[in-house]
Short mmCIF file of C-alpha atoms in Angstrom, two decimals:
data_model
loop_
_atom_site.label_atom_id
_atom_site.label_comp_id
_atom_site.label_asym_id
_atom_site.label_seq_id
_atom_site.Cartn_x
_atom_site.Cartn_y
_atom_site.Cartn_z
CA MET A 69 -11.43 -51.11 -27.58
CA ILE A 70 -10.72 -48.27 -29.99
CA GLU A 71 -7.40 -47.62 -31.57
CA ILE A 72 -6.69 -44.10 -32.69
CA LEU A 73 -4.84 -44.40 -35.98
CA GLU A 74 -4.55 -40.65 -36.80
CA THR A 75 -5.60 -37.49 -35.04
CA PRO A 76 -4.36 -33.88 -34.95
CA PRO A 77 -3.67 -32.38 -31.43
CA LEU A 78 -6.35 -31.05 -29.14
CA ASN A 79 -8.91 -33.76 -29.68
CA THR A 80 -9.75 -34.97 -26.13
CA MET A 81 -12.00 -36.98 -23.96
CA GLN A 82 -14.72 -34.80 -22.44
CA ASP A 83 -17.80 -35.18 -20.36
CA LEU A 84 -20.04 -32.51 -18.89
CA GLY A 85 -17.00 -31.20 -16.88
CA ARG A 86 -15.61 -31.21 -13.41
CA VAL A 87 -18.06 -29.21 -11.20
CA GLY A 88 -17.33 -27.85 -7.83
CA TYR A 89 -13.59 -27.05 -7.90
CA ARG A 90 -13.50 -23.39 -9.08
CA GLY A 91 -12.63 -22.38 -5.53
CA LEU A 92 -9.40 -24.31 -6.07
CA GLY A 93 -8.71 -22.61 -9.39
CA LEU A 94 -9.73 -25.76 -11.38
CA GLY A 95 -12.00 -24.85 -14.17
CA ARG A 96 -15.07 -26.88 -15.16
CA GLY A 97 -13.84 -27.91 -18.62
CA GLY A 98 -16.18 -30.40 -20.36
CA VAL A 99 -17.67 -30.47 -23.83
CA MET A 100 -18.33 -27.31 -25.84
CA ASP A 101 -21.56 -28.65 -27.16
CA ARG A 102 -23.51 -30.16 -24.35
CA LEU A 103 -26.50 -30.98 -26.47
CA ALA A 104 -24.37 -33.01 -29.04
CA LEU A 105 -22.79 -35.06 -26.31
CA ALA A 106 -26.22 -35.70 -24.57
CA ALA A 107 -27.84 -36.65 -27.86
CA GLY A 108 -24.92 -39.04 -28.84
CA ASN A 109 -25.37 -40.71 -25.37
CA ALA A 110 -29.22 -40.73 -25.68
CA LEU A 111 -28.90 -42.61 -29.08
CA LEU A 112 -27.05 -45.35 -27.22
CA GLY A 113 -29.02 -45.48 -24.02
CA ASN A 114 -26.14 -44.06 -21.99
CA ASP A 115 -26.51 -41.45 -19.25
CA GLU A 116 -26.34 -38.06 -20.85
CA GLY A 117 -23.10 -37.15 -19.07
CA GLU A 118 -21.16 -40.23 -20.21
CA ALA A 119 -17.74 -39.17 -21.58
CA GLY A 120 -17.19 -38.97 -25.29
CA LEU A 121 -14.43 -37.93 -27.69
CA GLU A 122 -14.53 -34.36 -28.65
CA PHE A 123 -12.99 -33.80 -32.13
CA GLN A 124 -12.29 -30.25 -33.18
CA LEU A 125 -9.43 -30.76 -35.64
CA PHE A 126 -9.59 -33.30 -38.48
CA PRO A 127 -9.07 -35.70 -40.12
CA VAL A 128 -9.47 -38.50 -37.53
CA ARG A 129 -9.08 -42.04 -38.31
CA LEU A 130 -9.69 -44.83 -35.78
CA ARG A 131 -10.31 -48.63 -35.66
CA PHE A 132 -12.76 -50.58 -33.57
CA THR A 133 -11.07 -53.67 -32.20
CA ARG A 134 -14.37 -55.41 -31.32
CA GLU A 135 -18.03 -55.01 -32.10
CA THR A 136 -19.11 -51.62 -30.78
CA ALA A 137 -22.31 -49.58 -30.96
CA PHE A 138 -21.40 -45.88 -31.35
CA ALA A 139 -22.78 -42.61 -32.40
CA VAL A 140 -21.33 -39.44 -34.07
CA THR A 141 -23.02 -36.12 -33.31
CA GLY A 142 -22.25 -32.49 -33.41
CA ALA A 143 -20.55 -30.92 -36.40
CA HIS A 144 -21.52 -32.24 -39.77
CA CYS A 145 -18.29 -33.94 -40.60
CA GLU A 146 -18.09 -36.58 -43.43
CA ALA A 147 -18.07 -39.68 -41.47
CA ARG A 148 -17.32 -43.01 -43.07
CA LEU A 149 -17.30 -46.43 -41.50
CA SER A 150 -15.03 -48.65 -43.60
CA GLY A 151 -15.85 -46.63 -46.54
CA ARG A 152 -19.61 -46.45 -45.94
CA ARG A 153 -20.98 -42.96 -45.59
CA LEU A 154 -22.79 -42.25 -42.23
CA PRO A 155 -25.50 -39.55 -41.71
CA SER A 156 -24.94 -36.92 -39.09
CA TRP A 157 -26.35 -37.41 -35.53
CA TRP A 158 -26.51 -41.18 -36.14
CA ALA A 159 -25.88 -44.26 -34.25
CA THR A 160 -24.80 -47.56 -35.70
CA ARG A 161 -22.78 -50.65 -34.91
CA ALA A 162 -19.17 -51.27 -35.94
CA GLN A 163 -17.70 -54.66 -36.39
CA ALA A 164 -14.18 -55.71 -35.20
CA GLY A 165 -11.68 -54.21 -37.55
CA ASP A 166 -14.00 -51.47 -38.99
CA GLU A 167 -12.24 -48.13 -39.53
CA LEU A 168 -14.05 -44.89 -38.76
CA VAL A 169 -12.85 -41.68 -40.65
CA LEU A 170 -14.11 -38.15 -39.83
CA LEU A 171 -13.29 -35.39 -42.15
CA SER A 172 -13.39 -31.61 -41.61
CA PRO A 173 -17.00 -30.45 -41.15
CA ARG A 174 -18.89 -28.34 -43.58
CA LYS A 175 -21.08 -27.12 -40.88
CA GLY A 176 -20.21 -26.74 -37.22
CA LEU A 177 -16.99 -27.06 -35.39
CA ARG A 178 -16.89 -30.00 -33.06
CA ALA A 179 -17.91 -33.53 -33.57
CA TYR A 180 -18.54 -36.16 -30.84
CA LEU A 181 -18.00 -39.94 -30.71
CA THR A 182 -19.91 -41.79 -27.97
CA ILE A 183 -19.97 -45.48 -27.46
CA ALA A 184 -22.58 -47.87 -25.71
CA GLY A 185 -21.62 -48.20 -22.09
CA GLY A 186 -19.13 -45.30 -22.28
CA PHE A 187 -15.29 -45.23 -22.19
CA ASP A 188 -13.56 -47.20 -19.41
CA VAL A 189 -11.37 -44.30 -18.19
CA PRO A 190 -11.29 -43.50 -14.39
CA GLU A 191 -12.74 -40.28 -13.07
CA VAL A 192 -10.53 -37.66 -11.58
CA LEU A 193 -12.32 -35.42 -9.14
CA GLY A 194 -15.69 -36.65 -10.43
CA SER A 195 -15.13 -36.24 -14.12
CA ARG A 196 -13.42 -37.95 -17.08
CA SER A 197 -12.71 -34.52 -18.85
CA THR A 198 -9.28 -33.92 -20.00
CA HIS A 199 -7.80 -30.72 -18.57
CA ALA A 200 -4.82 -30.10 -20.75
CA ARG A 201 -3.96 -26.48 -19.70
CA ASP A 202 -3.02 -27.21 -16.28
CA SER A 203 -0.93 -30.20 -17.41
CA PHE A 204 -1.69 -32.18 -14.35
CA ARG A 205 -0.87 -35.43 -15.88
CA ARG A 206 -3.81 -37.42 -14.60
CA LEU A 207 -6.08 -34.90 -16.24
CA SER A 208 -4.12 -34.62 -19.43
CA ARG A 209 -3.99 -38.32 -20.19
CA ALA A 210 -6.70 -38.39 -22.87
CA PRO A 211 -4.67 -36.62 -25.61
CA SER A 212 -1.86 -39.10 -25.43
CA CYS A 213 -4.42 -41.90 -24.89
CA CYS A 214 -6.12 -40.81 -28.03
CA ARG A 215 -3.06 -41.62 -30.04
CA ARG A 216 -2.87 -45.11 -28.55
CA HIS A 217 -5.82 -47.01 -27.32
CA LEU A 218 -9.16 -46.05 -25.82
CA GLY A 219 -11.52 -48.33 -24.00
CA ARG A 220 -9.16 -49.05 -21.14
CA PRO A 221 -7.39 -46.97 -18.62
CA CYS A 222 -3.89 -45.92 -19.43
CA ALA A 223 -1.27 -44.05 -17.48
CA MET B 64 1.05 7.11 -10.59
CA SER B 65 -2.22 5.60 -9.78
CA VAL B 66 -2.53 1.95 -10.53
CA ASN B 67 -6.09 1.83 -9.25
CA ARG B 68 -7.33 4.61 -11.46
CA ASP B 69 -9.51 2.38 -13.48
CA VAL B 70 -10.75 0.14 -10.67
CA THR B 71 -14.19 1.11 -9.63
CA VAL B 72 -14.71 1.15 -5.85
CA LEU B 73 -18.30 0.52 -5.20
CA GLN B 74 -20.23 2.42 -2.52
CA GLU B 75 -22.52 -0.62 -1.94
CA ALA B 76 -22.49 -4.23 -2.86
CA ARG B 77 -23.60 -5.08 -6.35
CA VAL B 78 -25.19 -8.33 -7.58
CA SER B 79 -25.39 -9.08 -11.24
CA PHE B 80 -26.19 -12.05 -13.51
CA CYS B 81 -23.49 -13.96 -15.35
CA GLY B 82 -25.23 -15.61 -18.16
CA SER B 83 -28.00 -18.16 -17.09
CA THR B 84 -25.82 -20.17 -14.68
CA ALA B 85 -24.27 -17.84 -12.18
CA VAL B 86 -24.64 -14.74 -10.04
CA LEU B 87 -21.83 -12.33 -9.17
CA LEU B 88 -21.48 -10.41 -5.94
CA ASP B 89 -19.13 -7.40 -6.07
CA ALA B 90 -18.30 -6.11 -2.54
CA GLU B 91 -18.34 -2.55 -1.53
CA GLY B 92 -15.17 -0.68 -0.79
CA PRO B 93 -11.54 -1.28 -1.88
CA LEU B 94 -9.54 -4.67 -1.57
CA ALA B 95 -9.18 -5.34 2.12
CA LEU B 96 -8.44 -8.34 4.27
CA ALA B 97 -11.62 -7.95 6.46
CA THR B 98 -13.91 -7.80 3.30
CA GLN B 99 -12.21 -10.75 1.82
CA GLU B 100 -12.60 -12.81 4.97
CA ARG B 101 -16.31 -12.07 4.63
CA ILE B 102 -16.29 -13.31 1.04
CA TRP B 103 -14.59 -16.63 2.08
CA ARG B 104 -17.31 -17.15 4.69
CA LEU B 105 -20.20 -16.35 2.28
CA SER B 106 -18.53 -18.77 -0.25
CA ASP B 107 -18.59 -21.59 2.27
CA LYS B 108 -22.18 -20.70 3.22
CA ALA B 109 -23.61 -20.42 -0.32
CA ARG B 110 -22.01 -23.75 -1.28
CA GLN B 111 -24.63 -25.32 1.03
CA TRP B 112 -27.62 -23.59 -0.69
CA GLU B 113 -29.96 -25.71 -2.68
CA GLY B 114 -29.24 -25.59 -6.43
CA VAL B 115 -25.77 -24.11 -6.00
CA VAL B 116 -23.11 -26.30 -7.62
CA ASP B 117 -19.95 -24.28 -7.16
CA THR B 118 -18.61 -21.05 -5.76
CA GLN B 119 -15.62 -18.98 -6.64
CA PRO B 120 -14.15 -16.17 -4.58
CA GLY B 121 -12.54 -13.47 -6.61
CA MET B 122 -10.64 -10.40 -5.56
CA ASN B 123 -13.43 -8.51 -3.72
CA SER B 124 -16.13 -10.61 -5.35
CA LEU B 125 -17.92 -13.94 -5.23
CA LEU B 126 -19.25 -15.96 -8.21
CA VAL B 127 -22.04 -18.38 -7.29
CA VAL B 128 -22.69 -21.04 -9.97
CA VAL B 129 -26.06 -22.97 -10.04
CA ASP B 130 -27.56 -25.79 -12.02
CA SER B 131 -29.24 -23.90 -14.87
CA ARG B 132 -32.04 -26.46 -15.15
CA THR B 133 -33.48 -25.91 -11.68
CA ALA B 134 -32.02 -22.46 -10.79
CA ASP B 135 -34.09 -19.49 -9.76
CA LEU B 136 -31.48 -16.74 -10.35
CA GLU B 137 -33.68 -13.97 -9.12
CA ALA B 138 -34.11 -15.73 -5.83
CA LEU B 139 -30.44 -16.43 -5.54
CA ALA B 140 -29.54 -12.77 -6.27
CA ALA B 141 -32.07 -11.70 -3.46
CA ARG B 142 -30.54 -14.12 -1.09
CA LEU B 143 -27.09 -12.99 -1.69
CA ARG B 144 -28.07 -9.38 -1.32
CA GLU B 145 -29.89 -10.18 1.97
CA THR B 146 -27.15 -12.42 3.42
CA TRP B 147 -23.99 -10.31 2.51
CA PRO B 148 -24.44 -7.44 5.07
CA SER B 149 -24.65 -9.82 7.97
CA VAL B 150 -21.62 -12.02 7.08
CA PRO B 151 -18.86 -11.55 9.73
CA SER B 152 -15.27 -10.95 9.10
CA GLY B 153 -12.66 -12.39 11.49
CA ARG B 154 -9.41 -14.07 10.85
CA ILE B 155 -9.53 -17.48 9.42
CA ALA B 156 -6.40 -19.23 10.85
CA GLY B 157 -4.20 -19.80 7.81
CA ARG B 158 -0.89 -21.47 7.51
CA LEU B 159 2.32 -19.54 6.97
CA ILE B 160 4.53 -20.75 4.16
CA GLU B 161 8.02 -19.38 3.71
CA VAL B 162 9.49 -19.40 0.24
CA GLY B 163 13.10 -18.59 -0.65
CA VAL B 164 13.39 -16.31 -3.83
CA VAL B 165 16.24 -15.58 -6.18
CA TYR B 166 15.31 -12.13 -7.38
CA GLY B 167 16.39 -11.10 -10.86
CA GLY B 168 18.49 -13.28 -13.24
CA GLU B 169 17.00 -16.04 -15.28
CA GLY B 170 13.28 -16.29 -14.65
CA GLY B 171 13.35 -12.92 -12.88
CA GLN B 172 14.34 -10.92 -15.85
CA ASP B 173 11.87 -8.12 -15.43
CA LEU B 174 13.46 -7.05 -12.09
CA PRO B 175 15.53 -4.26 -13.81
CA GLU B 176 12.47 -2.97 -15.64
CA VAL B 177 10.34 -2.78 -12.46
CA ALA B 178 13.19 -1.07 -10.71
CA ALA B 179 13.59 1.47 -13.35
CA PHE B 180 9.78 2.12 -13.31
CA HIS B 181 9.90 2.85 -9.54
CA LYS B 182 13.23 4.72 -9.76
CA CYS B 183 15.04 2.45 -7.30
CA THR B 184 17.48 -0.45 -7.42
CA PRO B 185 16.84 -4.19 -8.01
CA ALA B 186 17.81 -4.73 -4.46
CA ASP B 187 15.30 -2.23 -3.23
CA VAL B 188 12.50 -3.93 -5.10
CA ALA B 189 13.50 -7.38 -3.70
CA LYS B 190 13.56 -5.87 -0.13
CA LEU B 191 10.21 -4.16 -0.50
CA HIS B 192 8.67 -7.29 -2.04
CA ALA B 193 9.94 -9.68 0.70
CA GLU B 194 8.96 -7.38 3.59
CA PRO B 195 5.25 -7.94 4.01
CA GLU B 196 3.36 -11.16 4.58
CA TYR B 197 0.99 -12.05 1.72
CA THR B 198 -2.52 -13.69 2.02
CA ILE B 199 -3.91 -16.01 -0.63
CA PHE B 200 -7.03 -14.05 -1.50
CA ALA B 201 -8.53 -15.86 -4.28
CA PRO B 202 -7.95 -18.91 -6.55
CA GLY B 203 -6.09 -18.16 -9.70
CA VAL B 204 -6.73 -19.47 -13.16
CA SER B 205 -5.24 -22.94 -12.33
CA PRO B 206 -4.64 -24.80 -9.10
CA GLY B 207 -1.88 -23.10 -7.24
CA PHE B 208 -1.17 -20.29 -4.84
CA GLY B 209 -3.84 -17.94 -6.19
CA TYR B 210 -3.87 -14.16 -6.11
CA LEU B 211 -1.73 -12.76 -3.29
CA PHE B 212 -2.70 -9.65 -1.38
CA GLY B 213 -0.29 -7.54 0.57
CA LEU B 214 1.99 -5.95 -1.96
CA ASP B 215 3.60 -2.72 -0.72
CA PRO B 216 1.89 0.17 -2.52
CA ARG B 217 5.28 1.41 -3.54
CA LEU B 218 5.49 -1.63 -5.88
CA PHE B 219 2.17 -1.18 -7.48
CA THR B 220 2.96 -1.72 -11.11
CA PRO B 221 0.55 -1.44 -14.13
CA ARG B 222 0.20 -4.55 -16.11
CA ARG B 223 1.99 -4.55 -19.52
CA GLN B 224 0.04 -3.28 -22.52
CA VAL B 225 1.40 -6.10 -24.58
CA PRO B 226 1.84 -9.63 -23.09
CA VAL B 227 5.25 -11.32 -23.26
CA MET B 228 6.28 -14.98 -23.02
CA ARG B 229 7.69 -15.99 -19.66
CA ALA B 230 8.91 -19.30 -18.20
CA LEU B 231 6.53 -21.29 -16.04
CA GLY B 232 7.43 -22.91 -12.75
CA GLY B 233 8.09 -21.18 -9.46
CA GLY B 234 8.00 -17.65 -10.94
CA VAL B 235 7.48 -14.77 -8.57
CA SER B 236 5.77 -11.91 -10.31
CA ILE B 237 3.80 -8.71 -9.66
CA ALA B 238 1.21 -6.69 -11.49
CA GLY B 239 -1.19 -4.05 -10.54
CA VAL B 240 -1.72 -4.34 -6.68
CA GLN B 241 -1.05 -7.97 -6.62
CA SER B 242 1.76 -10.58 -6.45
CA ASN B 243 1.78 -14.12 -7.58
CA LEU B 244 3.79 -17.26 -7.00
CA GLY B 245 3.95 -20.03 -9.65
CA LYS B 246 3.65 -23.57 -8.80
CA PRO B 247 6.60 -25.92 -9.62
CA TYR B 248 7.10 -26.67 -13.21
CA VAL B 249 5.33 -30.00 -14.24
CA GLU B 250 7.38 -32.20 -16.51
CA GLY B 251 5.99 -32.46 -20.02
CA SER B 252 3.87 -29.31 -19.71
CA ALA B 253 4.24 -26.03 -21.61
CA LYS B 254 7.50 -24.32 -20.55
CA THR B 255 6.29 -20.80 -21.19
CA ALA B 256 3.07 -18.84 -21.16
CA PRO B 257 2.05 -15.34 -22.22
CA THR B 258 1.65 -12.94 -19.48
CA GLY B 259 1.17 -9.25 -18.59
CA TRP B 260 2.85 -9.55 -15.33
CA TYR B 261 6.44 -8.76 -14.42
CA MET B 262 8.61 -11.65 -13.41
CA ILE B 263 10.91 -10.37 -10.62
CA GLY B 264 12.29 -13.65 -9.29
CA ARG B 265 12.17 -17.41 -9.07
CA ALA B 266 11.58 -19.79 -6.24
CA PRO B 267 13.54 -22.87 -7.00
CA ASP B 268 12.19 -24.77 -4.00
CA VAL B 269 8.56 -23.73 -4.13
CA PRO B 270 6.36 -26.52 -2.71
CA SER B 271 3.62 -28.09 -4.90
CA PRO B 272 0.26 -26.57 -3.95
CA PHE B 273 -1.88 -29.37 -5.46
CA ASP B 274 -1.90 -33.25 -5.35
CA PHE B 275 -4.60 -35.20 -7.17
CA ASP B 276 -3.65 -38.25 -5.14
CA ARG B 277 -4.74 -36.42 -1.84
CA THR B 278 -8.19 -35.66 -0.57
CA PRO B 279 -8.73 -32.76 -0.63
CA PRO B 280 -6.24 -32.27 -3.47
CA ASN B 281 -5.27 -28.67 -2.58
CA LEU B 282 -2.26 -28.30 -0.13
CA VAL B 283 -2.78 -24.57 0.36
CA SER B 284 -6.08 -22.87 1.09
CA LEU B 285 -7.51 -19.29 0.82
CA GLY B 286 -6.39 -17.38 3.84
CA ASP B 287 -2.92 -19.14 3.96
CA ARG B 288 -0.07 -16.64 4.08
CA ILE B 289 3.09 -16.54 2.24
CA ARG B 290 6.35 -14.87 3.25
CA PHE B 291 9.06 -14.49 0.60
CA ARG B 292 12.68 -14.66 1.67
CA VAL B 293 15.47 -12.86 -0.26
CA ASP B 294 17.98 -15.71 -0.86
CA ARG B 295 19.94 -13.76 -3.55
CA VAL B 296 19.52 -10.76 -5.87
CA GLU B 297 21.18 -11.34 -9.40
CA ALA B 298 22.01 -8.71 -11.80
#
C-alpha cells in the first residue's frame, strides 16, 4: 500500500482513458502523456494501460507501507527515495517505510508513478481514470484517495 | 436579429480529419430533426465498423473516433462519405419526460435580461419556452440531458460575449438556437461554473439522467423528448 503524505490538488489516478462513452457525454480522460505511462508500466512488466498516478502539481510526498517495485517517468522532477536521488525514467524497489518525494520538474509538466502489478482500484466503465469535472463520485474517488491510502479500493 | 448569421449551412456533407484519431462528418443543410435522426443511425452503424472505438453525435455532425495504431483514416473518411447519403431518417421512438420549472428568481436570474432582449415580459419568455417539445439531439460536455432542439425562433438569443458564473444543478438555460437542462446538483461537486448561456429557470425536481450503478448508465437517450411545465414565474 502507498500512503500519500502530502499532495497539492489535481493529482489523480489515470490510465489510458475511458473509451466508448462520448455518445453519453462522458469524455475519455486518461493520462496527458501516454508514452510516459506506458514506459513506466513497461519498466515493471505491467500492461501498458495499467493505471498510474499522474502528478502535475508538486511537491508530492508519499510512503510505501511494504516492499514495492515502482517507476517514475514523465517530467524530470527531482525524485528522492528516503533521501536517495533517483534518475528520471527509472524503476527501482522501495522498502516498507521508504518515503518518496517528487519536487517541481525543471523539464516537462507531468510525472507518473507506476507500481508493479498496478493499483488495486476497481474499474468504472472500463477504466480507472479519475473524472473529476463531472463529480460523479465513483469517478472522482482518486483525488481524495490520494490523500489517504492507495493500493486498496476506497469509497 | 439573426443568431444563425455565423453558422455555415453546408450545401453538401463535408468529411474532415480531426487529428490522427478521428474523422468528422458535417451534415448538409440546417439543423433539422430528420437530419439528426440520420446522424444517430449512422452513429450506431459506424460503432460496429472495424477499428472504430467511439462515435459522438454533435448538432448536425458526427465524430468517429478510431484506434490510431490501426486506423486507415482515408478509408474511414471514404466510407463515411459513401454511407451517409443512404442513411434513412425516421422517428426513433424516444421517451417523453415532463419537467416542472420555476422560471426566473434564484437560479433563473437571467430571465429579465432575456425578456428585455426580446422586448417582452418574463412571463412571455416562460410561456414561449414551455410551449414546444424538445428533443435530445446530441450529448453535452458531461453526462446529462444533452443539447436540446426545439427552441422557438422567437427566443433565439446570442451567447454572451463574456462568460458569467452560474449555479449548477437543474438549471434551465438557453443560448443560440438551443436550450439546456442541467442534471441535479451532486453533493460535494463544484457549485458554480462559467457559462455563456442565459439561466432562465430552475427545475427543482429534475430526475437524474445518469447512474453508474446501472447498465447502461444513461437513463435518457438521444431522441428522448423533454417538455417543460411552467410551475411558477418569479420576479
